[in-house]
Coordinates of C-alpha atoms in Angstrom, one line a residue:
Chain A
M1466 CA 63.2 -15.5 -45.1
R1467 CA 62.9 -14.7 -48.8
R1468 CA 66.5 -13.5 -49.4
A1469 CA 68.0 -16.4 -47.5
S1470 CA 65.9 -19.1 -49.1
W1471 CA 68.1 -19.3 -52.2
Q1472 CA 70.8 -20.8 -50.1
E1473 CA 68.7 -24.0 -49.6
Y1474 CA 69.2 -24.7 -53.3
Q1475 CA 72.9 -24.8 -53.8
K1476 CA 74.7 -27.0 -56.3
E1477 CA 78.3 -27.8 -56.9
I1478 CA 79.8 -25.9 -59.8
A1479 CA 83.1 -26.9 -61.2
D1480 CA 85.9 -24.2 -61.0
N1481 CA 87.6 -25.0 -64.3
K1482 CA 87.8 -27.3 -67.3
Y1483 CA 84.4 -26.8 -69.0
Y1484 CA 83.0 -28.4 -72.2
Y1485 CA 81.0 -25.6 -73.9
A1486 CA 77.8 -26.4 -75.8
R1487 CA 76.4 -23.6 -77.9
S1488 CA 72.7 -22.6 -78.3
C1489 CA 70.7 -22.5 -81.5
I1490 CA 68.8 -19.3 -80.5
R1491 CA 71.8 -17.5 -78.9
Q1492 CA 74.1 -17.9 -81.8
N1493 CA 71.5 -16.4 -84.1
F1494 CA 70.5 -13.5 -81.9
F1495 CA 73.4 -13.1 -79.4
P1496 CA 76.6 -14.3 -81.1
G1497 CA 78.5 -11.6 -79.3
S1498 CA 77.4 -12.9 -76.0
E1499 CA 78.6 -16.4 -76.7
R1500 CA 81.9 -15.0 -77.8
A1501 CA 82.1 -12.7 -74.7
F1502 CA 81.5 -15.7 -72.5
L1503 CA 84.5 -17.5 -73.9
D1504 CA 86.6 -14.3 -73.9
I1505 CA 85.7 -13.5 -70.2
L1506 CA 86.4 -17.0 -69.0
T1507 CA 89.6 -17.4 -71.1
N1508 CA 91.2 -14.0 -71.1
D1509 CA 89.9 -12.3 -68.0
L1510 CA 89.6 -15.3 -65.7
G1511 CA 92.2 -17.7 -67.2
V1512 CA 89.8 -20.7 -67.2
D1513 CA 90.1 -23.7 -69.5
I1514 CA 87.0 -24.0 -71.7
F1515 CA 86.6 -26.1 -74.8
D1516 CA 84.5 -24.9 -77.8
D1517 CA 83.9 -28.1 -79.7
P1518 CA 83.2 -27.8 -83.4
L1519 CA 81.7 -31.3 -83.5
H1520 CA 78.6 -30.9 -81.3
T1521 CA 75.2 -30.1 -82.8
S1522 CA 71.9 -28.7 -81.6
C1523 CA 70.5 -30.8 -78.7
T1524 CA 67.3 -30.7 -80.9
G1525 CA 65.4 -29.3 -77.8
I1526 CA 63.2 -26.8 -79.8
G1527 CA 62.1 -29.8 -81.9
Y1528 CA 61.5 -31.9 -78.8
H1529 CA 59.4 -29.2 -77.1
S1530 CA 57.6 -28.6 -80.4
D1531 CA 56.7 -32.3 -80.1
V1532 CA 58.2 -33.3 -83.5
V1533 CA 61.4 -34.9 -82.1
P1534 CA 60.7 -38.0 -80.0
L1535 CA 62.1 -38.6 -76.5
E1536 CA 64.2 -41.6 -77.6
T1537 CA 65.8 -39.5 -80.4
I1538 CA 66.7 -36.5 -78.2
M1539 CA 68.1 -38.8 -75.6
T1540 CA 70.5 -40.3 -78.2
V1541 CA 71.5 -36.9 -79.5
V1542 CA 72.2 -35.8 -75.9
A1543 CA 74.2 -39.0 -75.4
R1544 CA 76.3 -38.1 -78.4
Q1545 CA 77.1 -34.6 -76.9
F1546 CA 78.2 -36.3 -73.7
S1547 CA 80.4 -38.7 -75.6
L1548 CA 82.1 -35.9 -77.5
M1549 CA 82.8 -34.2 -74.1
A1550 CA 84.5 -37.3 -72.7
E1551 CA 86.4 -37.9 -75.9
A1552 CA 87.7 -34.3 -75.7
G1553 CA 88.9 -35.1 -72.1
Y1554 CA 86.4 -33.0 -70.2
E1555 CA 83.9 -33.9 -67.5
N1556 CA 82.1 -30.6 -66.7
F1557 CA 79.4 -30.0 -69.3
I1558 CA 78.1 -26.4 -69.6
S1559 CA 75.2 -25.3 -71.8
S1560 CA 74.7 -21.9 -73.3
C1561 CA 71.0 -22.6 -73.7
I1562 CA 68.3 -22.9 -71.0
T1563 CA 66.1 -25.2 -73.1
S1564 CA 69.2 -27.5 -73.6
F1565 CA 70.0 -27.2 -69.9
G1566 CA 66.5 -28.4 -69.0
I1567 CA 66.9 -31.2 -71.6
Y1568 CA 70.2 -32.4 -70.2
N1569 CA 68.8 -32.5 -66.7
E1570 CA 65.6 -34.2 -67.8
V1571 CA 67.5 -36.9 -69.8
L1572 CA 69.9 -37.6 -66.9
A1573 CA 67.0 -37.8 -64.4
T1574 CA 65.0 -40.1 -66.8
W1575 CA 67.9 -42.4 -67.2
E1576 CA 68.1 -42.6 -63.4
E1577 CA 64.4 -43.1 -62.8
F1578 CA 63.9 -45.5 -65.8
P1579 CA 67.2 -47.4 -66.3
E1580 CA 65.8 -49.2 -69.3
T1581 CA 65.8 -45.8 -71.2
E1582 CA 69.5 -45.4 -70.6
E1583 CA 70.2 -48.9 -71.8
R1584 CA 68.2 -48.3 -74.9
T1585 CA 70.0 -45.0 -75.5
R1586 CA 73.4 -46.6 -75.2
R1587 CA 72.3 -49.2 -77.8
Y1588 CA 71.0 -46.6 -80.2
L1589 CA 74.2 -44.4 -79.8
R1590 CA 76.5 -47.4 -80.5
E1591 CA 74.5 -48.5 -83.5
A1592 CA 74.2 -45.0 -85.0
T1593 CA 77.7 -43.6 -84.2
G1594 CA 79.9 -46.3 -82.7
R1595 CA 80.4 -44.0 -79.7
E1596 CA 80.0 -45.0 -76.0
L1597 CA 78.0 -42.9 -73.6
V1598 CA 80.0 -41.4 -70.8
K1599 CA 77.9 -39.3 -68.4
P1600 CA 79.3 -35.9 -67.2
R1601 CA 80.5 -35.3 -63.7
S1602 CA 78.7 -32.0 -63.6
I1603 CA 76.1 -30.1 -65.6
A1604 CA 75.7 -26.3 -65.4
H1605 CA 74.2 -23.5 -67.3
T1606 CA 76.6 -20.8 -68.4
S1607 CA 74.9 -18.3 -66.2
D1608 CA 75.8 -20.6 -63.3
I1609 CA 79.4 -20.3 -64.3
M1610 CA 79.2 -16.6 -64.5
F1611 CA 77.5 -16.6 -61.1
H1612 CA 80.3 -18.8 -59.8
H1613 CA 82.9 -16.4 -60.9
R1614 CA 81.0 -13.2 -60.1
H1615 CA 83.3 -12.0 -57.3
S1616 CA 86.4 -12.5 -59.5
I1617 CA 84.6 -10.4 -62.1
A1618 CA 83.7 -7.8 -59.5
R1619 CA 87.4 -7.5 -58.5
R1620 CA 88.3 -6.8 -62.2
A1621 CA 85.4 -4.4 -62.8
K1622 CA 86.0 -1.2 -64.7
R1623 CA 82.6 0.1 -63.6
R1624 CA 79.7 -0.9 -61.4
L1625 CA 75.9 -1.0 -62.1
V1626 CA 75.5 2.5 -60.8
N1627 CA 73.9 5.5 -62.4
L1628 CA 76.8 7.9 -63.2
Y1629 CA 74.6 11.0 -62.7
T1630 CA 72.7 10.1 -59.6
G1631 CA 75.2 7.8 -57.9
E1632 CA 72.3 5.4 -57.2
S1633 CA 72.4 1.7 -58.0
L1634 CA 70.7 0.8 -61.2
R1635 CA 67.3 -0.9 -60.9
V1636 CA 67.5 -4.3 -62.6
V1637 CA 64.7 -6.7 -63.5
E1638 CA 66.1 -10.2 -63.7
H1639 CA 64.2 -12.8 -65.7
I1640 CA 65.0 -16.5 -65.3
G1641 CA 64.1 -18.8 -68.2
C1642 CA 61.4 -21.3 -67.1
H1643 CA 63.5 -24.4 -67.9
Y1644 CA 66.4 -23.2 -65.7
A1645 CA 64.8 -24.4 -62.5
K1646 CA 61.1 -25.0 -62.9
I1647 CA 61.7 -28.5 -64.2
F1648 CA 64.4 -29.4 -61.7
P1649 CA 64.5 -26.8 -58.9
K1650 CA 67.6 -28.4 -57.3
S1651 CA 69.5 -27.9 -60.6
G1652 CA 69.3 -24.2 -60.3
I1653 CA 70.9 -21.8 -57.9
G1654 CA 68.1 -20.7 -55.6
G1655 CA 65.5 -23.2 -56.9
S1656 CA 62.4 -22.2 -58.9
E1657 CA 60.8 -19.7 -56.5
F1658 CA 63.7 -17.6 -55.6
P1659 CA 66.4 -18.2 -58.2
Y1660 CA 69.5 -16.3 -57.3
V1661 CA 71.7 -16.9 -60.3
L1662 CA 71.2 -13.5 -61.9
A1663 CA 70.3 -11.6 -58.7
G1664 CA 73.7 -12.7 -57.3
M1665 CA 75.5 -11.2 -60.2
I1666 CA 73.5 -7.9 -60.1
E1667 CA 74.2 -7.5 -56.3
A1668 CA 77.9 -8.4 -56.7
W1669 CA 78.3 -5.8 -59.4
G1670 CA 76.5 -3.0 -57.5
G1671 CA 72.9 -3.1 -58.9
D1672 CA 69.5 -3.3 -57.2
V1673 CA 67.2 -6.2 -58.0
V1674 CA 63.6 -5.2 -58.7
D1675 CA 60.9 -7.4 -57.2
Y1676 CA 57.6 -7.2 -59.1
P1677 CA 54.4 -9.3 -59.2
E1678 CA 55.0 -11.2 -62.4
R1679 CA 58.7 -11.8 -61.8
R1680 CA 58.3 -15.6 -62.3
H1681 CA 55.9 -15.5 -65.2
C1682 CA 57.0 -17.1 -68.4
C1683 CA 58.2 -14.7 -71.1
G1684 CA 55.7 -16.3 -73.4
F1685 CA 57.9 -18.2 -75.8
G1686 CA 55.9 -21.4 -75.4
F1687 CA 57.7 -23.1 -78.4
R1688 CA 54.7 -23.8 -80.8
N1689 CA 53.0 -20.7 -79.3
Y1690 CA 55.7 -18.6 -81.0
L1691 CA 57.2 -20.8 -83.7
V1692 CA 53.8 -21.1 -85.6
Q1693 CA 52.8 -17.6 -86.8
A1694 CA 49.1 -18.2 -86.1
N1695 CA 49.8 -18.7 -82.4
R1696 CA 52.0 -15.7 -81.7
G1697 CA 49.2 -13.8 -79.9
S1698 CA 49.8 -16.1 -76.9
S1699 CA 53.5 -15.3 -76.9
I1700 CA 53.1 -11.5 -77.0
A1701 CA 50.3 -11.6 -74.5
N1702 CA 52.5 -13.2 -71.9
S1703 CA 55.4 -10.8 -72.5
H1704 CA 52.9 -7.9 -72.3
K1705 CA 51.7 -9.2 -68.9
K1706 CA 55.3 -9.1 -67.6
L1707 CA 56.2 -5.7 -69.1
E1708 CA 53.0 -4.1 -67.7
S1709 CA 53.8 -5.6 -64.3
M1710 CA 57.4 -4.4 -64.2
A1711 CA 57.0 -1.0 -65.8
P1712 CA 55.8 0.8 -62.6
Y1713 CA 59.0 -0.1 -60.9
K1714 CA 60.9 1.8 -63.6
P1715 CA 63.7 -0.6 -64.2
D1716 CA 66.9 0.7 -65.9
F1717 CA 67.3 -2.6 -67.8
I1718 CA 66.2 -6.3 -67.9
V1719 CA 68.7 -9.1 -67.8
A1720 CA 67.8 -12.7 -68.8
N1721 CA 69.6 -15.9 -68.7
C1722 CA 67.6 -17.6 -71.4
P1723 CA 68.2 -17.1 -75.1
G1724 CA 64.5 -17.0 -76.0
C1725 CA 63.5 -14.8 -73.1
A1726 CA 66.1 -12.1 -73.8
M1727 CA 65.0 -12.0 -77.4
F1728 CA 61.3 -12.0 -76.8
L1729 CA 61.3 -9.4 -74.1
D1730 CA 63.2 -7.2 -76.6
K1731 CA 61.3 -7.9 -79.8
W1732 CA 57.8 -7.9 -78.3
Q1733 CA 58.5 -4.4 -76.9
Y1734 CA 58.9 -3.4 -80.5
A1735 CA 55.8 -5.2 -81.6
I1736 CA 53.7 -3.7 -78.8
S1737 CA 55.0 -0.2 -79.7
E1738 CA 54.0 -0.8 -83.3
M1739 CA 50.5 -2.2 -82.3
D1740 CA 49.3 0.4 -79.9
G1741 CA 52.2 2.9 -79.3
T1742 CA 53.0 1.7 -75.8
T1743 CA 56.6 1.9 -74.7
Y1744 CA 57.9 0.8 -71.3
G1745 CA 61.1 2.8 -70.8
A1746 CA 61.8 6.4 -69.9
N1747 CA 61.2 9.2 -72.5
G1748 CA 59.0 7.0 -74.7
R1749 CA 61.7 4.4 -75.4
G1750 CA 61.9 0.8 -74.5
I1751 CA 63.6 -1.0 -71.6
P1752 CA 67.0 -2.4 -72.7
V1753 CA 67.1 -6.2 -72.4
L1754 CA 70.6 -7.7 -71.8
T1755 CA 72.1 -11.1 -71.6
Y1756 CA 74.3 -11.8 -68.5
E1757 CA 77.4 -11.8 -70.7
E1758 CA 76.5 -8.3 -71.9
M1759 CA 76.0 -7.2 -68.3
A1760 CA 79.3 -8.8 -67.3
G1761 CA 81.1 -7.4 -70.4
L1762 CA 80.0 -3.8 -69.6
V1763 CA 81.1 -4.2 -66.0
L1764 CA 84.5 -5.4 -67.3
G1765 CA 84.8 -2.6 -69.8
Y1766 CA 84.1 -4.4 -73.1
D1767 CA 82.9 -2.3 -76.1
P1768 CA 79.1 -2.6 -76.4
W1769 CA 79.3 -3.2 -80.2
E1770 CA 81.9 -5.9 -79.7
L1771 CA 79.4 -7.5 -77.3
G1772 CA 76.9 -7.5 -80.1
M1773 CA 74.4 -5.1 -78.5
Q1774 CA 73.5 -3.7 -81.9
F1775 CA 71.5 -7.0 -82.4
H1776 CA 68.9 -5.6 -79.9
Q1777 CA 65.7 -4.1 -81.3
V1778 CA 65.4 -1.8 -78.2
D1779 CA 68.2 0.7 -78.0
V1780 CA 70.8 0.2 -75.3
E1781 CA 72.3 3.7 -75.5
P1782 CA 70.2 5.2 -72.6
L1783 CA 71.7 2.5 -70.3
L1784 CA 75.2 2.9 -71.7
D1785 CA 75.0 6.7 -70.9
K1786 CA 73.8 6.0 -67.3
L1787 CA 76.8 3.6 -66.9
G1788 CA 79.2 6.1 -68.4
V1789 CA 80.2 3.7 -71.1
E1790 CA 82.2 5.4 -73.9
Y1791 CA 81.0 4.2 -77.3
N1792 CA 81.2 5.3 -80.9
P1793 CA 77.7 5.7 -82.3
D1794 CA 79.1 5.5 -85.8
A1795 CA 80.6 2.1 -85.2
K1796 CA 77.3 0.5 -84.0
Y1797 CA 76.1 -0.7 -87.3
L1798 CA 79.3 -1.5 -89.1
G1799 CA 79.9 -4.8 -90.7
R1800 CA 83.0 -7.0 -90.6
D1801 CA 86.3 -5.1 -90.9
G1802 CA 84.5 -1.8 -90.4
K1803 CA 82.5 -2.1 -93.6
L1804 CA 79.6 0.4 -94.0
I1805 CA 76.5 -1.7 -94.6
G1806 CA 73.7 0.8 -93.9
R1807 CA 71.7 0.8 -90.7
P1808 CA 68.2 -0.4 -89.7
R1809 CA 65.3 1.9 -90.3
A1810 CA 64.4 3.9 -87.2
V1811 CA 61.3 2.8 -85.2
A1812 CA 59.8 3.8 -81.8
V1813 CA 62.2 1.7 -79.7
N1814 CA 65.2 1.9 -81.9
G1815 CA 67.3 4.6 -83.6
C1816 CA 67.7 7.0 -80.6
G1817 CA 71.4 6.4 -80.1
V1818 CA 73.0 9.1 -82.1
E1819 CA 70.5 11.9 -81.7
L1820 CA 69.4 11.7 -78.1
G1821 CA 72.7 11.6 -76.3
L1822 CA 72.8 11.4 -72.5
R1823 CA 69.8 10.2 -70.7
R1824 CA 69.0 9.4 -67.1
Chain B
M688 CA 49.6 -47.1 -75.1
L689 CA 49.7 -43.8 -73.2
T690 CA 51.3 -45.5 -70.1
E691 CA 54.2 -46.8 -72.2
D692 CA 55.5 -43.2 -72.2
V693 CA 57.8 -42.6 -69.2
R694 CA 56.7 -39.0 -69.1
L695 CA 53.2 -40.0 -68.3
R696 CA 54.4 -42.3 -65.5
E697 CA 56.7 -39.6 -64.2
G698 CA 54.1 -36.8 -64.7
L699 CA 51.0 -38.3 -63.3
K700 CA 50.9 -40.1 -60.0
A701 CA 47.8 -39.1 -58.1
C702 CA 46.1 -35.8 -58.8
M703 CA 43.7 -34.3 -56.3
N704 CA 42.4 -31.7 -58.8
C705 CA 43.4 -28.7 -56.8
G706 CA 43.9 -26.6 -59.9
V707 CA 47.2 -24.9 -58.9
C708 CA 48.6 -25.9 -62.3
T709 CA 45.8 -24.0 -64.0
A710 CA 46.3 -21.0 -61.8
V711 CA 49.9 -20.6 -62.8
C712 CA 49.6 -21.7 -66.4
P713 CA 50.5 -19.0 -69.0
A714 CA 48.5 -20.8 -71.7
A715 CA 45.4 -21.0 -69.5
E716 CA 45.4 -17.2 -69.2
F717 CA 45.3 -16.8 -72.9
Y718 CA 43.4 -19.9 -74.2
D719 CA 40.3 -21.7 -73.2
Y720 CA 42.6 -24.2 -71.5
D721 CA 42.6 -26.0 -68.2
P722 CA 45.4 -28.5 -67.5
R723 CA 43.6 -29.6 -64.3
Q724 CA 40.8 -31.0 -66.5
I725 CA 43.2 -32.7 -68.9
V726 CA 45.0 -34.5 -66.0
A727 CA 41.6 -35.5 -64.5
I728 CA 40.5 -37.1 -67.8
V729 CA 43.8 -39.0 -68.2
Q730 CA 43.6 -40.1 -64.5
R731 CA 40.1 -41.5 -65.1
R732 CA 41.6 -43.8 -67.8
D733 CA 38.4 -43.6 -69.9
D734 CA 39.6 -44.5 -73.4
R735 CA 36.7 -42.8 -75.1
E736 CA 37.4 -39.5 -73.3
I737 CA 41.1 -39.8 -73.9
E738 CA 40.6 -40.4 -77.6
Q739 CA 38.5 -37.2 -77.8
L740 CA 41.4 -35.4 -76.2
L741 CA 43.8 -36.7 -78.7
R742 CA 41.6 -35.4 -81.5
S743 CA 41.0 -32.0 -79.8
E744 CA 42.5 -28.5 -79.9
T745 CA 43.0 -28.5 -76.2
I746 CA 46.2 -30.5 -75.9
W747 CA 48.0 -28.2 -78.3
Y748 CA 47.6 -25.0 -76.2
C749 CA 50.3 -25.8 -73.7
G750 CA 53.6 -24.0 -74.2
E751 CA 55.6 -26.6 -72.3
C752 CA 57.1 -23.9 -70.0
M753 CA 56.7 -26.4 -67.1
S754 CA 55.6 -23.7 -64.7
C755 CA 53.1 -26.3 -63.4
R756 CA 55.8 -28.8 -62.3
P757 CA 57.3 -27.1 -59.3
R758 CA 53.9 -25.9 -58.0
C759 CA 52.0 -29.2 -57.9
P760 CA 51.6 -30.2 -54.3
R761 CA 51.5 -33.9 -55.3
G762 CA 54.5 -33.9 -57.5
N763 CA 52.7 -34.3 -60.8
T764 CA 53.7 -32.6 -64.1
P765 CA 50.8 -31.8 -66.3
G766 CA 53.3 -30.6 -69.0
Y767 CA 54.7 -34.1 -69.2
V768 CA 51.2 -35.5 -69.5
I769 CA 50.6 -33.1 -72.4
Q770 CA 53.9 -34.2 -74.1
A771 CA 52.8 -37.9 -73.9
L772 CA 49.3 -37.0 -75.3
R773 CA 50.8 -35.1 -78.2
T774 CA 53.2 -37.9 -79.0
L775 CA 50.4 -40.4 -79.1
S776 CA 48.1 -38.1 -81.0
Q777 CA 50.7 -37.9 -83.8
R778 CA 51.5 -41.7 -83.7
L779 CA 47.8 -42.5 -84.2
G780 CA 47.2 -39.7 -86.7
Y781 CA 44.6 -37.9 -84.6
F782 CA 46.5 -34.6 -84.6
V783 CA 45.2 -33.7 -88.0
E784 CA 41.6 -33.5 -86.7
S785 CA 42.3 -30.2 -85.0
E786 CA 43.5 -26.8 -86.3
K787 CA 46.3 -26.5 -83.8
G788 CA 47.2 -30.2 -84.2
R789 CA 47.6 -29.8 -88.0
Q790 CA 50.4 -27.2 -87.2
Q791 CA 52.7 -30.1 -86.4
L792 CA 53.4 -30.3 -90.2
A793 CA 54.8 -26.8 -90.2
L794 CA 56.9 -27.5 -87.1
K795 CA 58.2 -30.7 -88.6
R796 CA 59.2 -28.9 -91.8
L797 CA 60.5 -25.6 -90.3
I798 CA 62.3 -27.0 -87.3
G799 CA 62.5 -30.8 -87.7
D800 CA 63.8 -30.8 -91.2
N801 CA 66.3 -28.0 -90.4
I802 CA 67.9 -30.2 -87.8
L803 CA 68.7 -32.9 -90.3
R804 CA 69.7 -30.3 -92.9
T805 CA 72.0 -28.1 -90.8
G806 CA 72.4 -29.7 -87.4
Y807 CA 70.6 -26.7 -85.8
C808 CA 67.0 -26.1 -84.9
L809 CA 67.2 -22.7 -86.5
T810 CA 69.6 -20.7 -88.6
P811 CA 69.5 -17.0 -89.7
R812 CA 68.5 -17.8 -93.2
N813 CA 65.3 -19.6 -92.2
I814 CA 64.1 -16.7 -90.0
L815 CA 62.5 -14.9 -93.0
P816 CA 61.6 -11.3 -92.2
E817 CA 58.3 -11.7 -94.1
L818 CA 57.2 -14.6 -91.8
H819 CA 58.6 -12.8 -88.7
P820 CA 57.5 -9.1 -88.8
E821 CA 57.7 -9.0 -85.0
Q822 CA 61.5 -9.4 -85.3
G823 CA 61.6 -5.8 -86.4
A824 CA 63.9 -3.5 -88.4
V825 CA 67.1 -4.7 -86.8
W826 CA 66.5 -8.3 -87.8
E827 CA 65.7 -7.2 -91.4
W828 CA 69.1 -5.4 -91.4
I829 CA 70.9 -8.5 -90.0
Y830 CA 69.1 -10.8 -92.4
E831 CA 70.1 -8.7 -95.4
N832 CA 73.8 -8.4 -94.3
D833 CA 74.2 -11.7 -92.5
E834 CA 77.7 -12.6 -93.7
S835 CA 79.2 -9.2 -92.8
I836 CA 77.4 -8.9 -89.4
Y837 CA 77.9 -12.4 -88.2
G838 CA 81.5 -12.2 -89.6
R839 CA 82.2 -9.7 -86.8
F840 CA 81.5 -12.3 -84.2
S841 CA 82.5 -15.6 -85.8
E842 CA 85.4 -16.6 -88.0
C843 CA 83.3 -19.6 -89.1
Y844 CA 79.9 -18.3 -90.1
G845 CA 78.8 -20.9 -92.6
K846 CA 82.2 -22.6 -92.6
E847 CA 83.6 -25.5 -90.6
G848 CA 85.5 -24.8 -87.4
A849 CA 84.7 -23.7 -83.9
G850 CA 82.5 -20.6 -83.4
A851 CA 78.9 -19.3 -83.7
L852 CA 76.9 -20.6 -86.6
R853 CA 79.7 -22.7 -87.9
K854 CA 78.8 -25.2 -90.6
I855 CA 78.4 -28.7 -89.0
D856 CA 80.7 -31.1 -90.7
D857 CA 79.3 -33.8 -92.9
E858 CA 80.3 -36.7 -90.6
S859 CA 78.6 -35.1 -87.6
L860 CA 75.4 -34.5 -89.7
A861 CA 75.5 -38.1 -90.9
E862 CA 75.7 -39.3 -87.3
I863 CA 72.6 -37.1 -86.4
S864 CA 70.8 -38.6 -89.4
R865 CA 71.6 -42.1 -88.3
I866 CA 70.5 -41.3 -84.7
F867 CA 67.2 -40.2 -86.1
E868 CA 67.0 -43.4 -88.2
V869 CA 67.7 -45.9 -85.4
S870 CA 65.8 -44.1 -82.6
G871 CA 62.6 -43.6 -84.5
G872 CA 62.9 -39.9 -85.2
K873 CA 62.7 -40.3 -89.0
A874 CA 59.8 -42.7 -88.7
F875 CA 58.0 -40.1 -86.5
Y876 CA 58.6 -37.4 -89.1
D877 CA 57.2 -39.7 -91.8
T878 CA 54.1 -40.3 -89.7
I879 CA 53.5 -36.6 -89.5
E880 CA 53.9 -36.2 -93.3
Q881 CA 51.6 -39.2 -94.1
H882 CA 48.7 -38.2 -91.9
S883 CA 49.1 -34.6 -93.1
E884 CA 49.0 -35.8 -96.7
R885 CA 45.7 -37.6 -96.1
K886 CA 44.1 -34.7 -94.3
A887 CA 45.3 -32.1 -96.8
R888 CA 43.6 -34.1 -99.6
E889 CA 40.4 -34.4 -97.5
M890 CA 40.5 -30.6 -97.1
G891 CA 40.7 -30.1 -100.9
Y892 CA 44.5 -29.5 -101.2
D893 CA 46.6 -31.4 -103.7
G894 CA 48.3 -33.2 -100.9
A895 CA 50.6 -31.8 -98.1
T896 CA 51.9 -29.2 -100.3
E897 CA 53.8 -26.0 -99.4
E898 CA 50.4 -24.2 -99.7
Y899 CA 48.8 -26.6 -97.2
M900 CA 51.8 -26.3 -94.8
M901 CA 51.6 -22.5 -95.0
H902 CA 47.8 -22.7 -94.3
T903 CA 48.6 -24.7 -91.1
Y904 CA 51.3 -22.1 -90.2
T905 CA 49.1 -19.0 -90.6
Y906 CA 45.5 -19.9 -90.2
N907 CA 43.7 -18.9 -87.0
S908 CA 40.0 -19.6 -86.7
E909 CA 39.8 -17.3 -83.6
N910 CA 37.8 -20.1 -81.8
H911 CA 40.3 -20.8 -79.1
Y912 CA 39.7 -18.2 -76.4

């Protein structure tokens, strides 16, 4: 029952011609993932995707920090939709989970309360002279990767298999809360059994780990992280998840939300600094990947070109299991191969060069 | 006033007080927080009790993860109710009466003002390592070498064009600014500043200064658990 239930929550995903909206958090912490997404779709899959220089933040972090009013974010969203239409596109795809939730919430609110749509149209016209045109489809970029997962599998240079044991890698998938908890029908598999990442893992040869706190929030909680005084709440929730998954010995975590991928990585570092606890094998952390990084490795992309040096938890143990060839000396180079030093070594980081192969 | 917010109308129909929202709530695990009780108070429509809520710490504990929404057997969304309460608390100036509520000034300045300044909620230069020790050694390295490191991934770091962390062009920023003007976003920012100014003076600060803002950002009385 469990494995089939995701099929009750299907949504139509366009095959081609996407308008791409970037994410505030992702471009800060995973700029390589956003670039890889565009490269994979354009170069590997031959899909038409437009990276518009005119769109801005959706202001979602401000909205969920309760400083940006609903009327304002609705009008900002309306501007993004107008830009999409003006560029000749109908399929809006969002790199951010918070934004994805916002886009769905705004469209649903306009539907439920038509006076809010009329008001938004008026504000947009007055502020920008633009006309609101609603998209034909809304998808998160992980939906798009899921949609093309079999095409990627056909082009795979490697599978999610441990080179040394021949066994499938054990993967924890973490779905951002706003992917499907707000609008379950907008996510593949709904809110209880989302299949968007599990589908990619299975298509590319990995095993999905089921564990008790699989659906628990990563702990971001907007103001619960953004304000320094509140961060105990954020780390406590990541801690709960990490403690719950650790006994299942995952080889890596993959997340589809910008914040979740960052927090599950950074809080492992903070926990190791606080009490010495680490959750990976041999006293190291559990690598936390984006789905573009996972797809990129499957397709044979260089890990440093994917931006995996942005992670606080070393990814080398995973690269070794996958049999990825990489140059340790190139990890921390700057633009044009410039030497710019390297981060100081800490418990969960700095093992790449000296530890070599790990299982 | 509360029922004018569509999120309240969407988020609260008829609550039977089962407590599932509290059972799944990440904030309730950490804080002395019970969304079931908040919804019960709002549902009773007792203005005195609701005003107490608007002045309280309680409404500021929620992380808006919305885990409550799909689990409610009656189709309510306590997270939406919280959003409506927080908006009203700020409009009426009650937010400054609680430690967690006063943090709205820091959020307005750190996130809200950044949106108008850059077009983004956050940018690498405003994630200061000294305010974010949890970001670790790798972030320090990125922060210190941002142009060279982001330059590996974007042709447009800090410059106009398509790509990660591109500079938003002046006309687009002007459009965002006008959107905030006509839709009430700027007036809302001003409301947060004005009430913070009043409270800061009450607390002995020389107005809503940087020092007061940093106090709201860092102070934890440890009375929330």
